[in-house]
């Protein structure tokens, strides 16, 4: 049976009825306000390794989480059960928690007039009619293509094909009950290469809402193998201050760090290196970072946020200037500012890019480090100090010379943002931030 047959748009009416029951139970038990999220997810995950099937897994998760208020006191509870008894018990548990909680003047639902009213079709439902047998075939095809690419590919660390479908309904005591069904699919490959006593590991993958738009399995295997073989002979470099080019698949992390710093929670806790930075120039004037939550087919598209507020397109960075924090209803109240409809985070971020590909950015860089691997977290959110283990390629005269490993790259995020020289057109659309490779004018590279 296809994983989408019992989970999909056809399940939404039943989930809405469940939300109505939960809201009614909360009111009957004495809650002054309530919000609830009901969800069901189902998927198929397959993996192979060394030409053998390793796993074939079906998964199905369902349940609901509830947050209710007893005046200005808040309580939350969740369960994976779905029956009437579970509803009554979970509501009672949340209400008991609320009655013991300290009053919070900022707690409570968002204002009713801010609730989402329009729910356009965001093109999120694209089920993949994928049988376990076909998923295994694709995973084996991916791995076989990797082994056929180069004789130095000595081992496989897993090729996988996954498909997931899900439905989520949000409702609150203002009368809002809305949700959506969505799909996500992926193909990935991790390989190991060996030559002259040296072993290296690398990967490639694709991920999206539509299976027909994924890179084909054989190509993913070939790219994973090429990346792995190219890592052979990696060595460290002497400590230096040089330009650093973050490959597109890693560059989104730089902007995720920005989002953490401008998130309302870190702002009101005084735990951000961008504390009070609204209106300040943080990036070159040509750079804009904007959110597009209503993007059709977007990986994070939604007509409403986690508080039920209508989402809308907006910039966070405009012409280099920080023009908005990222606020939920609660953090906005703490800061004395309106919510930006970002409860649950940002949705579909797009970064300004130029018309040069990665090869052109290497020419522009001249001499420095192309980073294709990062290790550890390495960001002090309070100071902005950034330090992470890295791997990649050393570049001289705009050309890759040899692979690099066992180095650390370091800088301060404020300096790194200002020193962005260019962003490439090699956009990576597989995550929450759509950006190309990012060239930074100078960072510390600590090696041997």
CSV table of C-alpha atoms in Angstrom, one decimal:
chain,number,residue,atom,x,y,z
A,1,UNK,CA,0.0,0.0,0.0
A,2,UNK,CA,1.3,3.5,-0.9
A,3,UNK,CA,2.3,5.5,2.2
A,4,UNK,CA,-0.1,8.3,1.1
A,5,UNK,CA,-3.3,6.2,0.9
A,6,UNK,CA,-4.4,6.7,4.5
A,7,UNK,CA,-2.7,10.1,5.1
A,8,UNK,CA,-3.4,13.0,2.9
A,9,UNK,CA,-6.0,15.8,2.2
A,10,UNK,CA,-8.7,13.2,2.7
A,11,UNK,CA,-7.7,13.0,6.4
A,12,UNK,CA,-8.0,16.7,7.2
A,13,UNK,CA,-11.8,16.7,8.0
A,14,UNK,CA,-11.3,14.0,10.6
A,15,UNK,CA,-8.4,15.8,12.2
A,16,UNK,CA,-10.5,19.0,12.3
A,17,UNK,CA,-13.2,17.2,14.2
A,18,UNK,CA,-10.6,16.0,16.6
A,19,UNK,CA,-9.4,19.6,17.1
A,20,UNK,CA,-13.0,20.7,17.8
A,21,UNK,CA,-13.4,18.0,20.4
A,22,UNK,CA,-10.1,19.1,22.2
A,23,UNK,CA,-11.1,22.7,22.2
A,24,UNK,CA,-14.5,21.9,23.6
A,25,UNK,CA,-13.0,19.7,26.3
A,26,UNK,CA,-10.6,22.5,27.3
A,27,UNK,CA,-13.5,25.0,27.6
A,28,UNK,CA,-15.7,22.5,29.5
A,29,UNK,CA,-12.9,21.8,32.0
A,30,UNK,CA,-12.4,25.5,32.7
A,31,UNK,CA,-9.6,26.8,30.5
A,32,UNK,CA,-9.9,30.4,29.6
A,33,UNK,CA,-8.2,29.9,26.3
A,34,UNK,CA,-6.6,27.1,24.4
A,35,UNK,CA,-4.7,26.2,21.3
A,36,UNK,CA,-4.0,22.7,19.9
A,37,UNK,CA,-2.1,21.0,17.1
A,38,UNK,CA,-3.1,17.6,15.8
A,39,UNK,CA,-0.8,15.8,13.3
A,40,UNK,CA,-0.4,12.4,11.6
A,41,UNK,CA,2.7,11.4,9.6
A,42,UNK,CA,3.5,8.3,7.6
A,43,UNK,CA,6.5,7.2,5.7
A,44,UNK,CA,8.7,4.6,4.0
A,45,UNK,CA,12.5,4.5,4.6
A,46,UNK,CA,14.8,2.2,2.8
A,47,UNK,CA,18.6,1.8,2.8
A,48,UNK,CA,21.2,-0.4,1.3
A,49,UNK,CA,24.8,-0.9,2.0
A,50,UNK,CA,27.4,-2.9,0.1
A,51,UNK,CA,24.8,-4.1,-2.4
A,52,UNK,CA,22.7,-5.6,0.4
A,53,UNK,CA,19.4,-4.3,1.8
A,54,UNK,CA,20.0,-2.9,5.3
A,55,UNK,CA,16.6,-1.5,6.3
A,56,UNK,CA,13.0,-1.2,5.1
A,57,UNK,CA,10.9,0.7,7.6
A,58,UNK,CA,7.3,1.9,7.6
A,59,UNK,CA,6.5,4.5,10.2
A,60,UNK,CA,3.4,6.2,11.3
A,61,UNK,CA,3.2,8.8,14.1
A,62,UNK,CA,0.1,10.6,15.3
A,63,UNK,CA,-1.1,12.6,18.3
A,64,UNK,CA,-1.7,16.1,19.5
A,65,UNK,CA,-0.2,18.8,21.7
A,66,UNK,CA,-2.2,21.3,23.6
A,67,UNK,CA,-1.4,24.6,25.3
A,68,UNK,CA,-4.1,26.1,27.5
A,69,UNK,CA,-4.4,29.1,29.8
A,70,UNK,CA,-6.0,29.6,33.1
A,71,UNK,CA,-6.0,33.4,33.2
A,72,UNK,CA,-2.3,34.3,32.7
A,73,UNK,CA,-1.1,30.9,33.8
A,74,UNK,CA,0.0,28.5,31.0
A,75,UNK,CA,0.1,24.7,30.8
A,76,UNK,CA,1.0,22.3,28.0
A,77,UNK,CA,0.7,18.6,27.4
A,78,UNK,CA,0.9,16.1,24.5
A,79,UNK,CA,-0.1,12.5,23.7
A,80,UNK,CA,0.2,10.0,20.9
A,81,UNK,CA,-3.3,8.6,21.8
A,82,UNK,CA,-6.3,9.9,19.9
A,83,UNK,CA,-9.5,8.6,21.7
A,84,UNK,CA,-12.0,10.6,23.7
A,85,UNK,CA,-10.5,9.4,27.0
A,86,UNK,CA,-7.0,10.5,25.9
A,87,UNK,CA,-8.4,14.0,25.1
A,88,UNK,CA,-10.0,14.4,28.5
A,89,UNK,CA,-6.9,13.1,30.3
A,90,UNK,CA,-4.5,15.3,28.3
A,91,UNK,CA,-6.6,18.4,28.7
A,92,UNK,CA,-6.8,17.8,32.5
A,93,UNK,CA,-3.1,17.3,32.7
A,94,UNK,CA,-2.4,20.6,30.9
A,95,UNK,CA,-4.9,22.4,33.1
A,96,UNK,CA,-3.3,21.0,36.3
A,97,UNK,CA,0.1,22.3,35.1
A,98,UNK,CA,-1.4,25.7,34.3
A,99,UNK,CA,-2.8,26.0,37.8
A,100,UNK,CA,0.6,25.5,39.3
A,101,UNK,CA,2.4,27.8,36.9
A,102,UNK,CA,3.4,31.3,37.8
A,103,UNK,CA,1.2,34.0,36.2
A,104,UNK,CA,2.9,35.6,33.1
A,105,UNK,CA,1.5,38.9,31.9
A,106,UNK,CA,2.8,38.2,28.4
A,107,UNK,CA,1.1,34.8,28.1
A,108,UNK,CA,-2.0,34.1,26.1
A,109,UNK,CA,-3.2,33.7,22.5
A,110,UNK,CA,-2.5,36.2,19.9
A,111,UNK,CA,-5.2,38.8,19.3
A,112,UNK,CA,-8.2,37.5,17.4
A,113,UNK,CA,-8.1,40.0,14.6
A,114,UNK,CA,-4.6,38.9,13.6
A,115,UNK,CA,-5.7,35.3,13.0
A,116,UNK,CA,-5.2,33.9,9.4
A,117,UNK,CA,-8.3,34.2,7.3
A,118,UNK,CA,-7.2,33.0,3.9
A,119,UNK,CA,-5.7,29.6,3.2
A,120,UNK,CA,-4.4,29.4,-0.4
A,121,UNK,CA,-3.3,26.1,-2.0
A,122,UNK,CA,0.5,26.2,-1.6
A,123,UNK,CA,1.1,23.2,-3.8
A,124,UNK,CA,2.5,21.0,-0.9
A,125,UNK,CA,0.9,17.7,-1.7
A,126,UNK,CA,2.9,15.5,-4.2
A,127,UNK,CA,2.7,11.9,-3.0
A,128,UNK,CA,5.2,9.4,-4.5
A,129,UNK,CA,3.6,6.0,-5.4
A,130,UNK,CA,6.7,4.2,-4.2
A,131,UNK,CA,6.7,0.5,-3.3
A,132,UNK,CA,9.3,-1.0,-1.0
A,133,UNK,CA,10.6,-3.0,-3.9
A,134,UNK,CA,11.0,0.1,-6.1
A,135,UNK,CA,12.6,2.0,-3.3
A,136,UNK,CA,15.2,-0.8,-2.8
A,137,UNK,CA,15.9,-0.8,-6.6
A,138,UNK,CA,16.6,2.9,-6.6
A,139,UNK,CA,18.9,2.7,-3.6
A,140,UNK,CA,20.8,-0.1,-5.2
A,141,UNK,CA,21.0,1.8,-8.5
A,142,UNK,CA,22.4,4.8,-6.6
A,143,UNK,CA,25.1,2.7,-4.9
A,144,UNK,CA,25.9,0.8,-8.1
A,145,UNK,CA,26.5,4.1,-10.0
A,146,UNK,CA,28.8,5.3,-7.2
A,147,UNK,CA,30.9,2.1,-7.3
A,148,UNK,CA,31.1,2.3,-11.1
A,149,UNK,CA,32.4,5.9,-11.0
A,150,UNK,CA,35.9,5.2,-9.9
A,151,UNK,CA,37.9,2.1,-8.9
A,152,UNK,CA,39.1,3.8,-5.7
A,153,UNK,CA,35.6,3.7,-4.3
A,154,UNK,CA,36.2,0.8,-1.9
A,155,UNK,CA,33.1,0.8,0.4
A,156,UNK,CA,29.6,2.1,0.9
A,157,UNK,CA,28.3,3.8,4.0
A,158,UNK,CA,24.7,3.7,3.0
A,159,UNK,CA,22.3,4.8,0.2
A,160,UNK,CA,18.8,5.6,1.1
A,161,UNK,CA,15.4,6.4,-0.5
A,162,UNK,CA,12.7,7.9,1.7
A,163,UNK,CA,9.2,9.2,1.3
A,164,UNK,CA,7.1,10.9,3.9
A,165,UNK,CA,3.6,12.3,4.0
A,166,UNK,CA,1.8,14.2,6.7
A,167,UNK,CA,-1.2,16.3,7.8
A,168,UNK,CA,-1.3,19.0,10.5
A,169,UNK,CA,-4.3,20.9,11.8
A,170,UNK,CA,-4.0,23.9,14.2
A,171,UNK,CA,-6.9,25.3,16.1
A,172,UNK,CA,-7.5,27.8,18.9
A,173,UNK,CA,-10.4,29.1,21.0
A,174,UNK,CA,-10.6,32.2,18.7
A,175,UNK,CA,-12.4,29.9,16.2
A,176,UNK,CA,-9.4,29.3,13.9
A,177,UNK,CA,-9.1,25.7,12.7
A,178,UNK,CA,-6.9,25.2,9.6
A,179,UNK,CA,-4.2,23.0,8.3
A,180,UNK,CA,-2.5,21.3,5.3
A,181,UNK,CA,-1.2,18.1,4.0
A,182,UNK,CA,2.4,17.9,2.6
A,183,UNK,CA,4.9,15.5,1.2
A,184,UNK,CA,8.7,15.2,1.5
A,185,UNK,CA,11.0,12.8,-0.4
A,186,UNK,CA,14.8,12.2,-0.5
A,187,UNK,CA,17.6,10.2,-2.1
A,188,UNK,CA,21.0,10.1,-0.5
A,189,UNK,CA,24.3,8.3,-0.9
A,190,UNK,CA,27.5,8.1,1.3
A,191,UNK,CA,30.6,6.5,0.0
A,192,UNK,CA,34.2,5.7,1.1
A,193,UNK,CA,37.3,5.9,-1.1
A,194,UNK,CA,40.7,4.5,-0.5
A,195,UNK,CA,44.1,5.0,-2.1
A,196,UNK,CA,47.7,4.7,-0.8
A,197,UNK,CA,46.6,3.9,2.7
A,198,UNK,CA,44.3,7.0,2.8
A,199,UNK,CA,40.6,6.7,3.3
A,200,UNK,CA,38.0,9.4,2.8
A,201,UNK,CA,34.2,9.7,3.1
A,202,UNK,CA,31.7,12.0,1.4
A,203,UNK,CA,28.1,12.2,0.4
A,204,UNK,CA,25.4,13.7,-1.8
A,205,UNK,CA,21.7,13.9,-1.7
A,206,UNK,CA,18.5,15.5,-2.9
A,207,UNK,CA,15.4,16.5,-1.0
A,208,UNK,CA,12.1,18.1,-1.9
A,209,UNK,CA,8.3,17.9,-2.0
A,210,UNK,CA,8.1,16.4,-5.5
A,211,UNK,CA,9.8,13.1,-6.4
A,212,UNK,CA,9.8,13.9,-10.1
A,213,UNK,CA,12.0,16.9,-9.5
A,214,UNK,CA,14.6,15.0,-7.5
A,215,UNK,CA,18.0,14.4,-9.1
A,216,UNK,CA,17.9,10.8,-10.4
A,217,UNK,CA,19.4,8.1,-8.2
A,218,UNK,CA,22.4,7.2,-10.5
A,219,UNK,CA,23.5,10.9,-10.7
A,220,UNK,CA,23.4,11.2,-6.9
A,221,UNK,CA,25.5,8.1,-6.6
A,222,UNK,CA,28.0,9.4,-9.2
A,223,UNK,CA,28.3,12.8,-7.5
A,224,UNK,CA,28.8,11.2,-4.1
A,225,UNK,CA,31.6,9.1,-5.5
A,226,UNK,CA,33.3,12.0,-7.3
A,227,UNK,CA,33.2,14.1,-4.1
A,228,UNK,CA,34.6,11.2,-2.1
A,229,UNK,CA,37.5,10.5,-4.5
A,230,UNK,CA,38.3,14.2,-4.7
A,231,UNK,CA,38.9,14.1,-1.0
A,232,UNK,CA,41.8,11.6,-1.3
A,233,UNK,CA,45.2,13.0,-0.3
A,234,UNK,CA,43.7,15.7,1.9
A,235,UNK,CA,46.1,17.4,4.2
A,236,UNK,CA,46.3,20.4,6.5
A,237,UNK,CA,47.7,23.8,5.6
A,238,UNK,CA,49.7,26.3,7.6
A,239,UNK,CA,47.8,28.8,9.7
A,240,UNK,CA,47.0,31.9,7.7
A,241,UNK,CA,44.4,34.7,7.2
A,242,UNK,CA,42.8,34.2,3.8
A,243,UNK,CA,39.5,34.5,1.9
A,244,UNK,CA,37.1,31.7,2.6
A,245,UNK,CA,34.4,30.5,0.2
A,246,UNK,CA,31.5,28.5,1.8
A,247,UNK,CA,30.0,26.0,-0.7
A,248,UNK,CA,26.3,26.6,-1.3
A,249,UNK,CA,25.3,23.5,0.7
A,250,UNK,CA,26.9,25.0,3.8
A,251,UNK,CA,26.4,28.7,3.3
A,252,UNK,CA,22.8,28.6,4.5
A,253,UNK,CA,24.2,27.9,8.0
A,254,UNK,CA,25.7,31.4,8.1
A,255,UNK,CA,22.2,32.9,7.6
A,256,UNK,CA,20.6,30.5,10.1
A,257,UNK,CA,23.1,32.0,12.6
A,258,UNK,CA,21.7,35.4,11.8
A,259,UNK,CA,18.2,34.2,12.4
A,260,UNK,CA,19.2,32.8,15.8
A,261,UNK,CA,20.6,36.2,16.7
A,262,UNK,CA,17.5,38.2,15.6
A,263,UNK,CA,15.1,35.7,17.1
A,264,UNK,CA,12.9,37.3,19.7
A,265,UNK,CA,13.7,34.8,22.4
A,266,UNK,CA,17.5,35.6,22.2
A,267,UNK,CA,16.7,39.3,22.1
A,268,UNK,CA,14.6,39.5,25.2
A,269,UNK,CA,17.0,37.2,27.1
A,270,UNK,CA,19.9,39.5,26.2
A,271,UNK,CA,21.6,36.4,24.6
A,272,UNK,CA,22.5,37.7,21.1
A,273,UNK,CA,25.5,39.3,19.5
A,274,UNK,CA,23.0,41.4,17.6
A,275,UNK,CA,21.3,42.7,20.7
A,276,UNK,CA,19.4,45.9,19.8
A,277,UNK,CA,20.8,45.9,16.3
A,278,UNK,CA,17.5,46.8,14.5
A,279,UNK,CA,18.3,49.5,12.0
A,280,UNK,CA,22.0,48.8,11.8
A,281,UNK,CA,23.9,48.0,8.7
A,282,UNK,CA,25.1,44.4,9.0
A,283,UNK,CA,25.8,43.3,5.4
A,284,UNK,CA,27.0,44.9,2.2
A,285,UNK,CA,24.3,47.2,0.8
A,286,UNK,CA,23.6,44.9,-2.2
A,287,UNK,CA,22.4,42.1,0.1
A,288,UNK,CA,18.8,41.4,1.0
A,289,UNK,CA,17.4,38.5,2.9
A,290,UNK,CA,13.7,38.0,2.6
A,291,UNK,CA,11.1,35.5,3.8
A,292,UNK,CA,8.5,34.0,1.4
A,293,UNK,CA,6.2,31.9,3.4
A,294,UNK,CA,3.5,31.6,0.7
A,295,UNK,CA,6.0,30.3,-1.9
A,296,UNK,CA,4.1,27.5,-3.9
A,297,UNK,CA,5.8,24.2,-3.2
A,298,UNK,CA,8.2,25.7,-0.6
A,299,UNK,CA,9.7,23.3,1.9
A,300,UNK,CA,8.6,25.6,4.8
A,301,UNK,CA,5.5,27.2,3.2
A,302,UNK,CA,2.5,27.9,5.4
A,303,UNK,CA,-0.4,30.4,5.4
A,304,UNK,CA,-0.1,30.7,9.2
A,305,UNK,CA,2.5,30.5,11.9
A,306,UNK,CA,2.6,28.6,15.2
A,307,UNK,CA,0.3,31.2,16.8
A,308,UNK,CA,-2.3,31.1,14.0
A,309,UNK,CA,-1.2,34.5,12.6
A,310,UNK,CA,-1.4,35.0,8.9
A,311,UNK,CA,2.1,34.8,7.4
A,312,UNK,CA,3.4,37.3,4.9
A,313,UNK,CA,6.4,38.0,2.7
A,314,UNK,CA,8.9,40.4,4.2
A,315,UNK,CA,12.7,41.2,4.4
A,316,UNK,CA,14.8,40.7,7.5
A,317,UNK,CA,17.8,42.3,5.8
A,318,UNK,CA,17.2,45.0,3.2
A,319,UNK,CA,20.0,46.7,1.4
A,320,UNK,CA,22.3,45.4,4.1
A,321,UNK,CA,20.3,46.8,7.0
A,322,UNK,CA,18.5,44.7,9.7
A,323,UNK,CA,14.9,45.9,9.2
A,324,UNK,CA,13.1,43.3,11.3
A,325,UNK,CA,13.5,40.9,14.2
A,326,UNK,CA,12.0,37.4,14.0
A,327,UNK,CA,9.1,37.5,16.5
A,328,UNK,CA,6.4,35.3,17.8
A,329,UNK,CA,3.4,36.7,19.7
A,330,UNK,CA,5.1,36.0,23.1
A,331,UNK,CA,8.5,37.4,22.2
A,332,UNK,CA,7.0,40.4,20.6
A,333,UNK,CA,5.0,41.2,23.8
A,334,UNK,CA,8.2,40.8,25.8
A,335,UNK,CA,9.9,43.3,23.6
A,336,UNK,CA,7.0,45.7,23.2
A,337,UNK,CA,6.8,45.0,19.5
A,338,UNK,CA,4.2,43.3,17.2
A,339,UNK,CA,4.6,39.7,16.2
A,340,UNK,CA,6.2,39.2,12.7
A,341,UNK,CA,4.2,35.9,12.3
A,342,UNK,CA,7.3,33.9,12.9
A,343,UNK,CA,6.2,31.6,15.8
A,344,UNK,CA,8.0,28.3,14.8
A,345,UNK,CA,10.7,30.1,12.9
A,346,UNK,CA,11.2,31.6,9.4
A,347,UNK,CA,9.7,30.1,6.3
A,348,UNK,CA,11.5,30.0,3.0
A,349,UNK,CA,14.4,32.5,3.1
A,350,UNK,CA,16.0,33.8,-0.1
A,351,UNK,CA,19.3,35.6,-0.2
A,352,UNK,CA,20.4,38.0,-2.9
A,353,UNK,CA,22.9,36.4,-5.3
A,354,UNK,CA,25.0,37.5,-8.3
A,355,UNK,CA,25.4,35.9,-11.7
A,356,UNK,CA,28.7,34.2,-11.1
A,357,UNK,CA,29.0,30.4,-10.5
A,358,UNK,CA,31.3,28.8,-7.9
A,359,UNK,CA,34.2,28.6,-10.4
A,360,UNK,CA,34.0,32.3,-11.0
A,361,UNK,CA,34.0,33.0,-7.3
A,362,UNK,CA,37.1,30.8,-7.0
A,363,UNK,CA,38.7,33.1,-9.6
A,364,UNK,CA,37.6,36.1,-7.6
A,365,UNK,CA,39.0,34.7,-4.4
A,366,UNK,CA,42.4,33.9,-6.0
A,367,UNK,CA,44.1,32.3,-3.0
A,368,UNK,CA,42.2,30.8,0.0
A,369,UNK,CA,40.0,28.0,1.2
A,370,UNK,CA,36.9,26.5,-0.4
A,371,UNK,CA,34.9,25.0,2.5
A,372,UNK,CA,32.8,21.9,1.7
A,373,UNK,CA,32.6,20.3,5.2
A,374,UNK,CA,32.0,21.8,8.7
A,375,UNK,CA,32.2,20.0,12.1
A,376,UNK,CA,30.9,21.1,15.4
A,377,UNK,CA,28.6,24.0,16.3
A,378,UNK,CA,31.2,26.6,17.2
A,379,UNK,CA,29.1,29.8,17.5
A,380,UNK,CA,28.9,31.8,20.7
A,381,UNK,CA,25.5,33.4,20.2
A,382,UNK,CA,26.3,36.1,22.8
A,383,UNK,CA,29.6,37.3,21.4
A,384,UNK,CA,29.3,36.2,17.8
A,385,UNK,CA,32.6,34.4,17.9
A,386,UNK,CA,32.7,31.7,15.3
A,387,UNK,CA,35.1,28.7,15.3
A,388,UNK,CA,34.5,25.4,13.5
A,389,UNK,CA,36.4,22.4,12.2
A,390,UNK,CA,36.5,22.4,8.4
A,391,UNK,CA,37.5,20.5,5.3
A,392,UNK,CA,37.6,21.5,1.7
A,393,UNK,CA,40.1,22.5,-0.9
A,394,UNK,CA,43.0,24.9,-1.1
A,395,UNK,CA,42.9,27.4,-3.9
A,396,UNK,CA,45.8,29.2,-5.7
A,397,UNK,CA,45.4,31.5,-8.7
A,398,UNK,CA,41.7,30.8,-8.7
A,399,UNK,CA,42.2,27.0,-9.2
A,400,UNK,CA,41.7,24.1,-6.7
A,401,UNK,CA,45.2,22.7,-5.8
A,402,UNK,CA,44.5,19.9,-3.3
A,403,UNK,CA,42.0,18.8,-0.7
A,404,UNK,CA,42.3,20.1,2.9
A,405,UNK,CA,41.4,18.5,6.2
A,406,UNK,CA,42.0,19.1,9.9
A,407,UNK,CA,41.8,22.8,9.9
A,408,UNK,CA,39.7,25.3,11.9
A,409,UNK,CA,38.2,28.4,10.5
A,410,UNK,CA,37.5,31.3,12.8
A,411,UNK,CA,36.1,34.8,12.9
A,412,UNK,CA,33.4,37.0,14.4
A,413,UNK,CA,29.9,36.8,12.8
A,414,UNK,CA,29.5,40.6,12.6
A,415,UNK,CA,32.8,40.9,10.7
A,416,UNK,CA,32.0,37.9,8.5
A,417,UNK,CA,28.6,39.4,7.5
A,418,UNK,CA,30.2,42.7,6.6
A,419,UNK,CA,33.0,41.0,4.6
A,420,UNK,CA,30.8,39.0,2.3
A,421,UNK,CA,32.3,39.8,-1.1
A,422,UNK,CA,29.9,37.9,-3.4
A,423,UNK,CA,27.2,35.2,-3.4
A,424,UNK,CA,27.1,32.8,-6.3
A,425,UNK,CA,24.2,31.7,-8.6
A,426,UNK,CA,24.7,28.0,-7.6
A,427,UNK,CA,21.6,28.1,-5.4
A,428,UNK,CA,21.0,25.3,-3.0
A,429,UNK,CA,17.2,24.9,-2.6
A,430,UNK,CA,17.2,21.8,-0.4
A,431,UNK,CA,16.9,23.7,3.0
A,432,UNK,CA,15.1,26.5,4.7
A,433,UNK,CA,17.6,29.1,3.3
A,434,UNK,CA,18.1,29.4,-0.5
A,435,UNK,CA,21.5,30.8,-1.2
A,436,UNK,CA,24.5,30.2,-3.4
A,437,UNK,CA,28.2,29.9,-2.4
A,438,UNK,CA,29.3,32.7,-0.1
A,439,UNK,CA,32.7,34.4,-0.4
A,440,UNK,CA,34.1,36.1,2.7
A,441,UNK,CA,37.0,38.5,2.3
A,442,UNK,CA,39.1,37.1,5.2
A,443,UNK,CA,39.0,34.6,8.0
A,444,UNK,CA,41.6,32.8,10.2
A,445,UNK,CA,42.4,29.3,9.0
A,446,UNK,CA,44.3,27.5,11.7
A,447,UNK,CA,46.1,24.4,10.5
A,448,UNK,CA,49.5,22.8,11.1
